[in-house]
XYZ file of C-alpha atoms in Angstrom:
559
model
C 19.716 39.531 33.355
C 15.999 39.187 34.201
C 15.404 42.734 31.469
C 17.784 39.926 28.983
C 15.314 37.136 29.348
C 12.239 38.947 29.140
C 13.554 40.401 25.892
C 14.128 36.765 24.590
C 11.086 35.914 25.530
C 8.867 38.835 23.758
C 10.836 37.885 20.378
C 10.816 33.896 20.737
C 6.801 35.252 21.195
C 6.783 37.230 18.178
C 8.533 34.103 16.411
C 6.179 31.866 17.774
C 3.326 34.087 16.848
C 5.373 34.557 13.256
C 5.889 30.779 12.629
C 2.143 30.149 13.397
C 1.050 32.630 10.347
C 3.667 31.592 8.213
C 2.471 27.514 8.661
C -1.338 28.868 7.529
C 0.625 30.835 4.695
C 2.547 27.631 3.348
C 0.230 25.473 3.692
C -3.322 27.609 1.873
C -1.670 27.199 -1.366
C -1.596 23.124 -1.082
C -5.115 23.234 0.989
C -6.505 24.915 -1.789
C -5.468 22.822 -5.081
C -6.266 19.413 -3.516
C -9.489 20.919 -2.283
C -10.326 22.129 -5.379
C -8.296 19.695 -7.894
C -8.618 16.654 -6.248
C -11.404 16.133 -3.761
C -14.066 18.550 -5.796
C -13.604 16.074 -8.727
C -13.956 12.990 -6.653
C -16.696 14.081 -4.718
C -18.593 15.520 -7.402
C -17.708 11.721 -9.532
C -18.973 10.161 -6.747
C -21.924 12.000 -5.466
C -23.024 12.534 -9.578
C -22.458 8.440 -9.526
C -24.608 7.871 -6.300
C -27.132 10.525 -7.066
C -27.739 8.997 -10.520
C -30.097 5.849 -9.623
C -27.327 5.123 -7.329
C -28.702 6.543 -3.755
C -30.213 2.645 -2.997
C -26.873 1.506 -4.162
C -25.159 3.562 -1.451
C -28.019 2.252 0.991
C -27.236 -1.551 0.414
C -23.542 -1.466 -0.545
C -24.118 -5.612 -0.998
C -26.290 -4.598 -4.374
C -22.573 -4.235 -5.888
C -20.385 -5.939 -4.245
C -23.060 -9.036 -4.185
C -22.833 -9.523 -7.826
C -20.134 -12.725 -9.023
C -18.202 -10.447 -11.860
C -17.513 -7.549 -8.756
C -16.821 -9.741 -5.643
C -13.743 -11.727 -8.647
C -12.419 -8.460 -9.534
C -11.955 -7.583 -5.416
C -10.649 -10.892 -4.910
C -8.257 -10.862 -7.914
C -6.759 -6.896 -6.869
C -6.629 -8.258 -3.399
C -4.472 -11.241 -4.021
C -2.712 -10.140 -7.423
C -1.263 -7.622 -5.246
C -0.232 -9.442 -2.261
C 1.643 -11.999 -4.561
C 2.808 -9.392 -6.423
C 4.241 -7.884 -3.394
C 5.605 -11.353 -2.085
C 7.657 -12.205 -5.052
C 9.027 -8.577 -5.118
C 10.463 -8.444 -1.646
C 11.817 -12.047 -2.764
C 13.536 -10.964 -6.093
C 14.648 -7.345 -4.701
C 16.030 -7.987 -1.359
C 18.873 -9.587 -2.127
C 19.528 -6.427 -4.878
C 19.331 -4.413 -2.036
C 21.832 -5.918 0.235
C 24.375 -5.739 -2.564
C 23.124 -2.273 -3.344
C 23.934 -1.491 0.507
C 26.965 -3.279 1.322
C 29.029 -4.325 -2.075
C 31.212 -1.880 -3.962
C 31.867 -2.348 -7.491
C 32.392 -0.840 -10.676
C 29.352 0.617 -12.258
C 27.325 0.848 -8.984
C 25.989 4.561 -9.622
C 25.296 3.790 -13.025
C 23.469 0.060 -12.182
C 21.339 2.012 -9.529
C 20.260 4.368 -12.039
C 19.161 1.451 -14.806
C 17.081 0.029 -11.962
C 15.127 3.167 -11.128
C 14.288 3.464 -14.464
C 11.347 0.753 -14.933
C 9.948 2.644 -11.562
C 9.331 5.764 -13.577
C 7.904 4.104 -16.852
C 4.520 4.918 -17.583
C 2.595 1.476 -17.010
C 1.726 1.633 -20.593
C 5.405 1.304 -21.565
C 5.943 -1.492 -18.843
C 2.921 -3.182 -20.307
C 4.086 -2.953 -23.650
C 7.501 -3.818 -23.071
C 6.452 -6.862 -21.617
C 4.168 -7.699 -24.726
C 7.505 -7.225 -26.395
C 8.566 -10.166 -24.042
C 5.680 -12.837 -24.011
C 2.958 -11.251 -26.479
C 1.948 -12.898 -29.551
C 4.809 -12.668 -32.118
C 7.209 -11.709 -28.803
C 11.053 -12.957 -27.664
C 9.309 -16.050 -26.268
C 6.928 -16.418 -28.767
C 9.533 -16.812 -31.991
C 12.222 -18.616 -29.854
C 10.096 -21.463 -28.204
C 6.390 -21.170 -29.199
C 5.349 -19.323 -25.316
C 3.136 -16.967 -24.645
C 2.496 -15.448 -21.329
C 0.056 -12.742 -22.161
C -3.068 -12.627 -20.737
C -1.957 -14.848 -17.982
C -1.483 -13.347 -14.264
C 2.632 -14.397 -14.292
C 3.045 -11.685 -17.083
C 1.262 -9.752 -14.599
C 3.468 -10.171 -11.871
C 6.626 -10.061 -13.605
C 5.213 -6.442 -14.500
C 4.546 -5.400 -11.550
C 8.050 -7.498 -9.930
C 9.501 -5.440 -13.078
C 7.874 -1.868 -12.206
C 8.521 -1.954 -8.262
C 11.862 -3.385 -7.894
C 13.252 -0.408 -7.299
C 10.926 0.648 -4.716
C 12.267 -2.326 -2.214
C 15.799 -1.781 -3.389
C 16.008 2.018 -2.941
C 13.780 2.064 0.675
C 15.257 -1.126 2.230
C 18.669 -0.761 0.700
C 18.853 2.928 1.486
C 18.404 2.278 5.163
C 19.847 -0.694 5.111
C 23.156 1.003 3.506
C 23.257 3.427 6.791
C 22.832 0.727 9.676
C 26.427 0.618 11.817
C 27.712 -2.936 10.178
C 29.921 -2.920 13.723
C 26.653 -4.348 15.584
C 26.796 -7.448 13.265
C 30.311 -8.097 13.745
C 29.872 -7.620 17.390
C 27.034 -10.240 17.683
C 29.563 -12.532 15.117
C 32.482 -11.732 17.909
C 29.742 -13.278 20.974
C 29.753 -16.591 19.002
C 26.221 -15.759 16.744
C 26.920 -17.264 13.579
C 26.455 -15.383 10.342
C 22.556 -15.990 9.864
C 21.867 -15.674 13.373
C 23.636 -12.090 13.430
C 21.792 -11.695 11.070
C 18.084 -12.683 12.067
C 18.844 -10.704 15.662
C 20.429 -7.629 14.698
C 19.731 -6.499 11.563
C 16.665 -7.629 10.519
C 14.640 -6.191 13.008
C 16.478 -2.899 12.304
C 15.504 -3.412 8.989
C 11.955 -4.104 9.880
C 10.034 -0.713 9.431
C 11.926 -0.398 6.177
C 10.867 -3.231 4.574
C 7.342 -3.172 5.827
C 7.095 0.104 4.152
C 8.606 -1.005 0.693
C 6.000 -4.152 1.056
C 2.861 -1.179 1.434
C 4.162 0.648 -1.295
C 4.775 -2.278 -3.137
C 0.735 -3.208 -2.608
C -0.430 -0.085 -2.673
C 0.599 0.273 -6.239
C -0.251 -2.963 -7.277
C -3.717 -3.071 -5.664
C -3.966 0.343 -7.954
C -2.561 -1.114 -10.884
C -4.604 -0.265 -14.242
C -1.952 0.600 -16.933
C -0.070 -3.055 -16.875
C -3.757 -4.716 -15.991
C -5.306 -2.728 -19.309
C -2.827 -4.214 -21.290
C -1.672 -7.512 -20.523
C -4.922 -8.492 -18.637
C -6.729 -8.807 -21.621
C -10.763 -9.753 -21.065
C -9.951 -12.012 -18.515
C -8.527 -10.122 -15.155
C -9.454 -6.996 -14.071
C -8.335 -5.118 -10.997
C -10.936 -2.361 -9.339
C -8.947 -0.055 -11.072
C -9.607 -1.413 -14.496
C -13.192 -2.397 -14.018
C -13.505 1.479 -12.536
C -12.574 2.190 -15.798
C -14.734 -0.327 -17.682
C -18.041 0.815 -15.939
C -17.012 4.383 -16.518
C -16.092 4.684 -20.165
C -17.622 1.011 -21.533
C -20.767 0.801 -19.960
C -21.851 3.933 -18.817
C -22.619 2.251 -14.594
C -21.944 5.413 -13.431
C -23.142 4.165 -9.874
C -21.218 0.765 -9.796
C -18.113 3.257 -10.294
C -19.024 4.693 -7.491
C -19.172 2.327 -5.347
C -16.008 0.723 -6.180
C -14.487 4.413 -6.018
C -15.052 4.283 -2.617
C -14.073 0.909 -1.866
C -10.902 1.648 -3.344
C -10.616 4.701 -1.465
C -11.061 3.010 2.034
C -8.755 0.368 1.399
C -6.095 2.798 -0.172
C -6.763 4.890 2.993
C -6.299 1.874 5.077
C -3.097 1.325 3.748
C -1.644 4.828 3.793
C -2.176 4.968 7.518
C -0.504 1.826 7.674
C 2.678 3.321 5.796
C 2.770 6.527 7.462
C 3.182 4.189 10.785
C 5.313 2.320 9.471
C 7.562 5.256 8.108
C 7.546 7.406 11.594
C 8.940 3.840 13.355
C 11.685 3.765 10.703
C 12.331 7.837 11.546
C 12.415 8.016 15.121
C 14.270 4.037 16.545
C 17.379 4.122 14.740
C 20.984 5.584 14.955
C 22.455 5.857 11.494
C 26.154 6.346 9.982
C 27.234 7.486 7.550
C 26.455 5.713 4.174
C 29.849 5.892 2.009
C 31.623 3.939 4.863
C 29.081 1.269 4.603
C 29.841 -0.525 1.510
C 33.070 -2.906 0.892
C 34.162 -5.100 -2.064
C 32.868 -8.380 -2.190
C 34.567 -10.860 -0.047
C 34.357 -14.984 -0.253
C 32.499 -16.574 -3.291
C 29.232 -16.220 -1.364
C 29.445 -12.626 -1.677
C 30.788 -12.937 -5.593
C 27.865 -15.453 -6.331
C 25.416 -13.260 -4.646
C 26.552 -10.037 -6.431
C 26.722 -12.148 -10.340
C 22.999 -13.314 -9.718
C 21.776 -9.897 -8.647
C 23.048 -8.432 -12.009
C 21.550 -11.604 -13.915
C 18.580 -10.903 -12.544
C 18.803 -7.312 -13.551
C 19.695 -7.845 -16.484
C 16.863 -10.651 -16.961
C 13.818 -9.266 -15.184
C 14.934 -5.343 -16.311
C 17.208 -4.722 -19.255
C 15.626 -7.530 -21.206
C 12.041 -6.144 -21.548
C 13.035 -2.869 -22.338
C 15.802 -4.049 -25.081
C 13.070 -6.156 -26.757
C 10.664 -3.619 -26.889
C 13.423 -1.372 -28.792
C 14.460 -4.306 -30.688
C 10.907 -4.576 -32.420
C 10.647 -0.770 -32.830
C 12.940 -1.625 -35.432
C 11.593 -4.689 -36.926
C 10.337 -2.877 -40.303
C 13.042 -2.226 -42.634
C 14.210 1.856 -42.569
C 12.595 2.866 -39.629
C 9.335 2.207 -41.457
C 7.412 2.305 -38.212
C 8.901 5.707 -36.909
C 8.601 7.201 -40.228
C 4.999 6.252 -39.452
C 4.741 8.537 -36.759
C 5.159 11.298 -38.733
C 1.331 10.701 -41.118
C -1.748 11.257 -40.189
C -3.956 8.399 -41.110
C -7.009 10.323 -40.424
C -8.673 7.531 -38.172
C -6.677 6.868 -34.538
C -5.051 10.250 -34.534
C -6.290 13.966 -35.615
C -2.636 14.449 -35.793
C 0.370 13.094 -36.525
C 1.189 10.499 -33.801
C 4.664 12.369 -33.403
C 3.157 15.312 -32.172
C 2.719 13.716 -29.061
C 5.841 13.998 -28.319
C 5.557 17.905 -27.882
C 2.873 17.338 -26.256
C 3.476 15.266 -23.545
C 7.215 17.431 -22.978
C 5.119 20.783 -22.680
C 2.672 19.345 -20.229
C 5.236 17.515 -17.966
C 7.123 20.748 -17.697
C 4.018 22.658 -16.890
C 2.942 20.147 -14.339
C 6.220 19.726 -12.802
C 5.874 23.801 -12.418
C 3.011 23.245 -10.346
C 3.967 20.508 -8.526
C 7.218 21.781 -7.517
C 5.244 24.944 -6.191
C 2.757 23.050 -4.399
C 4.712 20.201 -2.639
C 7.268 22.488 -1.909
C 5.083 24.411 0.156
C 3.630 21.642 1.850
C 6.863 20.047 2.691
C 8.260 23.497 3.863
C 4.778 23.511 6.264
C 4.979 19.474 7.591
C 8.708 20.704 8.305
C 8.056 22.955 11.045
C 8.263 21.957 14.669
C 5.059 24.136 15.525
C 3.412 21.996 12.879
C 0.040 20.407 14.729
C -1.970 17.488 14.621
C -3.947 18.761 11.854
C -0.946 19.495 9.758
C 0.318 16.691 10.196
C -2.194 14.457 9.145
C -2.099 16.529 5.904
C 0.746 14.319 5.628
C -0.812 11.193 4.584
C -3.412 13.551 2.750
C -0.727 14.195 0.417
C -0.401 10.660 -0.749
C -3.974 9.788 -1.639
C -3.467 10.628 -5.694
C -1.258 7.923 -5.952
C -3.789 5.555 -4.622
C -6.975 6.804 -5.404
C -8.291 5.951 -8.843
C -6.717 8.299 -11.251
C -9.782 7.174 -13.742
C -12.536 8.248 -11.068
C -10.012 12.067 -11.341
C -10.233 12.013 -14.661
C -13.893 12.022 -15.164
C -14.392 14.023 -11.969
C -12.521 16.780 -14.245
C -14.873 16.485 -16.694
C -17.470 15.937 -14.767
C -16.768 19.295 -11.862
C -14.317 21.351 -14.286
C -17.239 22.450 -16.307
C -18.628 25.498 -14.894
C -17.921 28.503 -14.272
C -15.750 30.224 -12.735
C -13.644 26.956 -13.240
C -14.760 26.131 -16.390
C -11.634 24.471 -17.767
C -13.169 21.395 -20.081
C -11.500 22.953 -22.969
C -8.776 24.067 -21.842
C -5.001 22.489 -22.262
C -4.279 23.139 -18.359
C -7.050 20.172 -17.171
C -3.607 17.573 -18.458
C -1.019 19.068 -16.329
C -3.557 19.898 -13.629
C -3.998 16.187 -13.483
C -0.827 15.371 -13.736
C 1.009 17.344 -11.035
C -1.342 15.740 -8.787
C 0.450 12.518 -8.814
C 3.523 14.879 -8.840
C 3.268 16.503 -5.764
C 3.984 13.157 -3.320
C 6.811 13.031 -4.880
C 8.019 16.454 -3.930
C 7.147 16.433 -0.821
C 8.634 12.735 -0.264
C 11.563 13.870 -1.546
C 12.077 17.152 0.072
C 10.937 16.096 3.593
C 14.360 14.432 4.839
C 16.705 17.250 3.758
C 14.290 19.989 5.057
C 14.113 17.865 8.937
C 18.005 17.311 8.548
C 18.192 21.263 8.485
C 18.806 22.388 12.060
C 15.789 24.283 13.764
C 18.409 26.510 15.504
C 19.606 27.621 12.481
C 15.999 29.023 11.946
C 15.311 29.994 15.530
C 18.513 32.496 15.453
C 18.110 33.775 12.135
C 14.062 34.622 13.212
C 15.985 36.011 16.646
C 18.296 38.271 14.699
C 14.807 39.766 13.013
C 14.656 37.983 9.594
C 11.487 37.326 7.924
C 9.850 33.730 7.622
C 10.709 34.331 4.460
C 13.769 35.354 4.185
C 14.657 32.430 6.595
C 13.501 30.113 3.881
C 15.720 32.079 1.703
C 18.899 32.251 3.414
C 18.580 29.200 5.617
C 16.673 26.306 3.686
C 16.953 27.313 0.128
C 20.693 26.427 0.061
C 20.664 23.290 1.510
C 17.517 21.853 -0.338
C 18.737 23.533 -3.632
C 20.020 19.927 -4.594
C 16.331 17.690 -3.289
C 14.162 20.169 -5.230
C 15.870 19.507 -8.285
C 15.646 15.699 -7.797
C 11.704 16.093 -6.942
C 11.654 18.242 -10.444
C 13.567 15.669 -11.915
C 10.843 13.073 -10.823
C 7.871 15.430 -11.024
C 8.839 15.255 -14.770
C 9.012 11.759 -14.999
C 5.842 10.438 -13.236
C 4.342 13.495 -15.289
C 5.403 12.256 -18.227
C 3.980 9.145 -17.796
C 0.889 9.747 -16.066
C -2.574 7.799 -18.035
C -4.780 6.855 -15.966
C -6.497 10.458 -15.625
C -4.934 11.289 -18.650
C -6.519 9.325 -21.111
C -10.277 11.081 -19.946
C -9.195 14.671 -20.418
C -6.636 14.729 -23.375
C -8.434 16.270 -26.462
C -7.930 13.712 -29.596
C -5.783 16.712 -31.189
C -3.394 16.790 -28.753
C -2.937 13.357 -27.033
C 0.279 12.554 -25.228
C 2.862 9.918 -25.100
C 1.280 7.133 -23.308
C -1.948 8.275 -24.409
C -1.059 7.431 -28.599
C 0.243 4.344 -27.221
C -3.217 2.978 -25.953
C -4.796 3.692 -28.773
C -2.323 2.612 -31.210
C -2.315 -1.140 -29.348
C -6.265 -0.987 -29.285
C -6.104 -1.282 -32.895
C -5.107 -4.444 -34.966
C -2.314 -4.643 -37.566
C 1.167 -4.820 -37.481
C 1.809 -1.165 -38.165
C -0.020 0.260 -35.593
C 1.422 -2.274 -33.207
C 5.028 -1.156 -34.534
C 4.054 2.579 -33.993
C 2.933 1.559 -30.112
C 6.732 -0.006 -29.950
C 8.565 3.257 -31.518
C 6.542 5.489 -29.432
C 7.014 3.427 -26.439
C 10.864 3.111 -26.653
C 10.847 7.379 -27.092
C 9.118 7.752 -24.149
C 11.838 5.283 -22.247
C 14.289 7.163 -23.908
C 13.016 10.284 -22.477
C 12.249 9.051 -18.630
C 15.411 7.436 -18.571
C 17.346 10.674 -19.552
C 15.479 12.810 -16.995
C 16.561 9.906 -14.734
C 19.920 9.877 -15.244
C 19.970 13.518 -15.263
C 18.166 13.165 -11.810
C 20.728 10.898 -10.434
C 23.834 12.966 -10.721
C 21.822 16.196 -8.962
C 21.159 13.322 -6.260
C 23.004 13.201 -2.681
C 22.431 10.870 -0.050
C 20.935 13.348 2.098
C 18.041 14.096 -0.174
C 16.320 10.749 0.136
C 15.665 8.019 -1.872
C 12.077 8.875 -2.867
């Protein structure tokens, strides 16, 4: 017996001693391309901005933040964001509730049509919504309105572009909770909204204090929607990032604000990855298909018809106008468009974009697959350490940090050799699996911790590999998840601009990239062009989407 245990011991040893190389081998691949692709460029953005008659900047932060036009743009991203965030938890709660707990016909195809605005480029939602309440817009012929360039077409944007964030992170939990410990508090004499307020809410708690950081944290970021419905008037620190990079040449003012951006964003990601372990590790959860019943009373009926009026208000609507005008000229006049060259916006044919933008996506959903898997596959590991760990929130930073400050940092770092890539094609889905990989990994994270560890340990016991554990263990299970984080790899790929618009050569721009420039110029033509290429590019995202949402299951996650 004691020969029996000692033998145990020298393998679980070797396995230890295994697991601990195999970590450092999953996880070089992801140290290295954010070391290299991510914080090179924004240090060397930064520093360059700093070094350049910016070092007494950095020595009396107050030079910047002093001046009236950059203390209105903090205060405007500060509290555009937390309203924007407010009337989203307002407007999507109730969505996810029915979401959750109602069963009715069309449910999996509804819960599809409200991802979709999530994985819009901004620069569609923009111009979808300048469909809506622009000049010569829905509003504008039927009753004389116009909401652009006000902050309510703002926040309908952003209510419009995050909706589905609060619906699929509060619902999904929400759709898992045991309904029994309602009905038992109901059964003790609580009424309905007291039942309520004691049991389930503060089950629901974590989960919707996450949705409200993502929910900010994308807002406070927001540049595409900003850029275009904004106008001169607001500006968040994304946008004026932007405006002293490319406009006026402050390369130290865009440093500064780089950085303030970067502490608050950092701020708030340790705030959500809180937030996220309290919603992981306090709750017992059931099975979701037993969850959801068919409406019951006329509260429940009324409840579930405004939910789809508001979908069909506040989502469908934007997106049908802005296909609606893409056919305003008479025989596709404005898609035939696409097809010339007119020698002044475009080098070629605004079409080609199309191409374009598809052969990027699929490179940098290549690489981002690759990449987050690996990382996930690392954070997944119960030997993982402190350091690991904190890679973690690491791995979230490209959504928040300015994707204009990457952009230029490409250009800016990429330039030299041996990584001398300015004019190459790869700098565009370099850029773009960036904001890729948190998806993959976000994705891929539940299903790989829902894998059993023992399942590992004995197949490591019986003398397999690390990696032929992965292979014969994981791999079948998380088959499903890493074709959903493909799926929306692609799409946030597809759509990526901020970084974009800095490093895409003017002879082979991409989707949302021809759409900026087509609304920066006047005319009604290149304003119908913006529309036609806009509504392809919905087209597109929402068939990857769909596409996405039949590989889903309910174990892989909701983001």
């Amino acid at each position: 017996m004691d020969l029996a245990r000692t033998e145990v011991s020298e393998v679980s040893g070797r396995g230890s001693r295994a697991g601990s190389a195999a970590r450092l081998g999953l996880m070089a691949v992801p140290v290295a391309f954010f070391a290299v692709f991510f914080a090179y460029p924004v240090a060397a953005i930064v520093v360059r901005g700093l070094g350049d008659g910016g070092g007494r900047r950095f020595g009396a932060l107050w030079d910047v933040l002093a001046q009236s036009g950059i203390r209105h743009v903090l205060w405007f991203t500060t509290w555009q964001a937390l309203a924007s965030t407010a009337l989203t938890l307002l407007v999507a709660l109730p969505a996810a509730y029915v979401f959750a707990r109602l069963e009715f016909p069309g449910r999996q195809v509804l819960r599809a049509v409200v991802t979709v605005p999530f994985v819009l480029p901004t620069v569609v939602v923009g111009t979808a919504f300048l469909a809506l309440v622009g000049r010569g817009g829905l509003l504008d012929d039927l009753w004389g309105v116009r909401l652009d360039t006000t902050v309510w077409a703002i926040l309908l944007a952003h209510v419009f572009f995050n909706y589905a964030v609060v619906v699929r992170t509060v619902g999904g939990l929400w759709s898992q909770l045991d309904p029994r410990q309602e009905e038992a508090a109901r059964m003790l004499g609580a009424s309905r909204l007291t039942a309520w307020r004691t049991v389930t809410l503060p089950a629901l708690g974590p989960a919707v204090a996450a949705a409200a950081l993502m929910v900010f944290l994308f807002t406070f970021t927001s540049f595409g929607v900003v850029q275009i419905l904004g106008g001169p008037t607001f500006s968040t620190l994304e946008v004026e990032i932007y405006r002293q990079t490319s406009e006026i040449f402050d390369l130290s003012t865009a440093a500064v604000l780089t950085l303030v951006q970067f502490a608050a964003v950092g701020a708030i990601l340790g705030v959500h990855a809180w937030t996220v372990r309290r919603r992981e590790s306090a709750l017992r959860l059931v099975d979701a298909s037993t969850t959801a019943r068919r409406p019951r009373g006329a509260g429940q009926w009324a409840l579930l018809a405004g939910v789809l009026a508001t979908i069909a208000v506040l989502l469908v609507l934007p997106l049908a106008v802005l296909a609606q005008r893409s056919f305003d000229a008479p025989g596709f006049a404005y898609y035939r468009a696409l097809t010339r060259d007119d020698g002044n916006v475009f080098l070629v044919p605004p079409i080609e974009a199309i191409g374009n933008s598809l052969e990027y996506a699929v490179v940098a959903t290549a690489i981002a697959v690759l990449v987050g898997g690996l990382a996930a596959a690392a954070l997944t590991r119960r030997d993982a350490g402190r350091l690991v760990r904190g890679f973690d929130a690491l791995l979230m930073l490209p959504l928040g940090v300015s994707a204009v400050t990457v952009g230029f940092g490409f250009l800016i770092a990429l330039d030299e050799p041996p990584l001398d890539l300015r004019g190459t094609w790869i700098l565009v889905p370099l850029a773009q699996a960036l904001v890729g990989v948190p998806f993959v990994v976000r994705t891929m994270l539940p299903v790989l911790r829902a894998v059993d560890h023992r399942l590992r340990e004995a197949a490591a016991v019986l003398g397999a590999s690390p990696w032929r554990v992965w292979r014969e263990v994981d791999l079948p299970m998380v088959r499903r998840a890493l074709l959903v984080a493909a799926g929306f790899a692609f799409a946030v790929s597809l759509g990526e601009f901020g970084a974009t618009v800095f490093i895409a050569r003017p002879d082979n721009p991409t989707l949302p990239v021809a759409v900026a420039r087509l609304l920066g110029r006047a005319g009604e033509l290149n304003y119908g062009q913006a529309m036609a290429l806009s509504t392809i590019l919905m087209v597109v995202c929402a068939v990857a989407l769909l596409v996405l949402e039949r590989l889903r299951t309910d174990r892989a996650g909701d983001f």
